[in-house]
Amino acid sequence: MELDLQPLNLPSNSERPFVIAGPCSAETEEQVMNTAKQLAGKGFRIYRAGIWKPRTKPGGFEGNGEKALPWMQQVKQETGMMTATEVATAEHVELALKYDIDLLWIGARTTANPFAMQAVADALKGVDVPVLVKNPVNPDLELWIGALQRLNGAGIKRLGAIHRGFTSYEKKLYRNIPMWQIPIELHRRMPNLPIVNDPSHISGRRDLIAPLCQQAMDLGMDGLMVESHCDPDKAWSDASQQVTPEVLDYILSMLIIRENMDLTNSLSTLRKGIDEIDNELIDLLAKRMGISREIGAYKRDNGMTIVQTKRYSEILDKRAAQGSLKGIDAECIKKIFESIHEESVRQQMELLR
Ligand code: PEP
Ligand code: MN
C-alpha cells in the first residue's frame, strides 16, 4: 500500500536540518524549562521530552505522566518552540492533544506491537497532527512500514520515520546497531517519507553522537532527534547519552551538510552499505573461526587429524555451487573458501602447540 503523504513542514534552525532536541524524560518543571530555554537560546525550534517512559524493567523512572504536560505548554508559551512527545496508548494520545503537543512520536517498542499500533491509530482518527514512527526494536522493515500504514489508514498524512537502531543480543559499540541498510531500503520503497536519525538511542553514549549525526547527514537523512538535558549526568533516564544544549549546538555547528545527498543513490550511501556488509562479513568470519577452534579442540582431544580432506572438498564444492546460484563465479568462491580454510587450519594448529 502506497502512503498518502503531506509534507511535515517542521521548522529548522538556520541552515541546519530540522532538529528535535530535548531531554529523554520530563523530570521536573525546573529541568524542563531550564533545558528548553537553553535550547531555544541556541535556535532550536522543536522540543522533545518523554512524558510516559517505557522501561525494560519495573522500578525505573516511568515518567511523570499528565502532571508534566502543563510544563510542555509552558515551554511553548515561554520559548515559542513546538513540543513533541512519545505516545503509546489511546489515553496518551488524548492527553497529549489536550495539552497541545504539536508533534507525536511512536516509540520503538510500540511500533513492534501491531495491537498497540492499531489502538494508537484509531485514537488519532480525524486528527491532523504530524506523527513520527520510530523503527521497531527488531530489524523488521515490514513491521515499521505496517505501523506507518496503520496511521496513514487512520488519516494521518503528515508522517515521518525515526531511525533509532535495532536491538542486538551482543552489546558492542552501539546500544542499538544502526543497520543503515534498513532505513535506506525504507527510503527506496517510500521516497517521499521523511526520515529522522536518532543518534542518542543508536549510540547510547554521548561521544558517538557527533559522528552519527554526520553519517546521517551524509546519507541524506532529513532531520535529527537528539537527547539534550541541562544537566546530563543527573538525568533520570538515559544519562550517558544526553548532552547539554551547548554541546549539542557545538556538535551541529561542526556538521558538514553536503548538497544533493540522497539516501538511496549517493555514492557515499552505497559505500556505507559496502562498509556495513564488510563489517558483517568480518563478524561472521570471526564467529566461524570460533567454531573452528572448538572443532580443533575436539580433534585434539580425540586424536584426530586437523585436515579432514573429505569434509574440505565437500565444503569447497558445495560453496562454489551455492555461489553460482547467486551469480558469483564458482572459482572466486572457491578461492575465498580456500583462504578461509587456510586460516581455520592455522588457528586449529595453534591449539596443538
Ligand atoms: C526515547 O526517545 O526516549 C525512547 C524511549 O526511545 P525508543 O523508543 O527509541 O527506545
Ligand atoms: Mn531516551
JSON list of C-alpha atoms and ligand atoms in Angstrom, two decimals, residues 23-25 48 53 86 105 134 175 198 200-201 227 237-238 241-242, ligand 2:
[
{"chain": "A", "resi": 23, "resn": "PRO", "atom": "CA", "xyz": [15.60, 15.55, 27.41]},
{"chain": "A", "resi": 24, "resn": "CYS", "atom": "CA", "xyz": [14.84, 11.85, 27.40]},
{"chain": "A", "resi": 25, "resn": "SER", "atom": "CA", "xyz": [12.25, 12.50, 30.13]},
{"chain": "A", "resi": 48, "resn": "ARG", "atom": "CA", "xyz": [11.10, 16.78, 22.87]},
{"chain": "A", "resi": 53, "resn": "LYS", "atom": "CA", "xyz": [8.67, 6.24, 29.60]},
{"chain": "A", "resi": 86, "resn": "GLU", "atom": "CA", "xyz": [6.03, 9.79, 22.70]},
{"chain": "A", "resi": 105, "resn": "TRP", "atom": "CA", "xyz": [6.18, 10.05, 18.01]},
{"chain": "A", "resi": 134, "resn": "LYS", "atom": "CA", "xyz": [10.45, 5.01, 15.33]},
{"chain": "A", "resi": 175, "resn": "ARG", "atom": "CA", "xyz": [23.43, 0.48, 22.24]},
{"chain": "A", "resi": 198, "resn": "ASP", "atom": "CA", "xyz": [18.17, 9.47, 16.44]},
{"chain": "A", "resi": 200, "resn": "SER", "atom": "CA", "xyz": [21.20, 9.20, 21.00]},
{"chain": "A", "resi": 201, "resn": "HIS", "atom": "CA", "xyz": [19.36, 5.88, 21.08]},
{"chain": "A", "resi": 227, "resn": "GLU", "atom": "CA", "xyz": [18.51, 14.00, 23.55]},
{"chain": "A", "resi": 237, "resn": "SER", "atom": "CA", "xyz": [16.84, 8.18, 32.28]},
{"chain": "A", "resi": 238, "resn": "ASP", "atom": "CA", "xyz": [19.44, 7.67, 29.53]},
{"chain": "A", "resi": 241, "resn": "GLN", "atom": "CA", "xyz": [23.70, 9.52, 26.03]},
{"chain": "A", "resi": 242, "resn": "GLN", "atom": "CA", "xyz": [22.47, 13.06, 26.76]},
{"chain": "B", "resi": 2, "resn": "MN", "atom": "MN", "xyz": [15.70, 8.15, 25.90]}
]
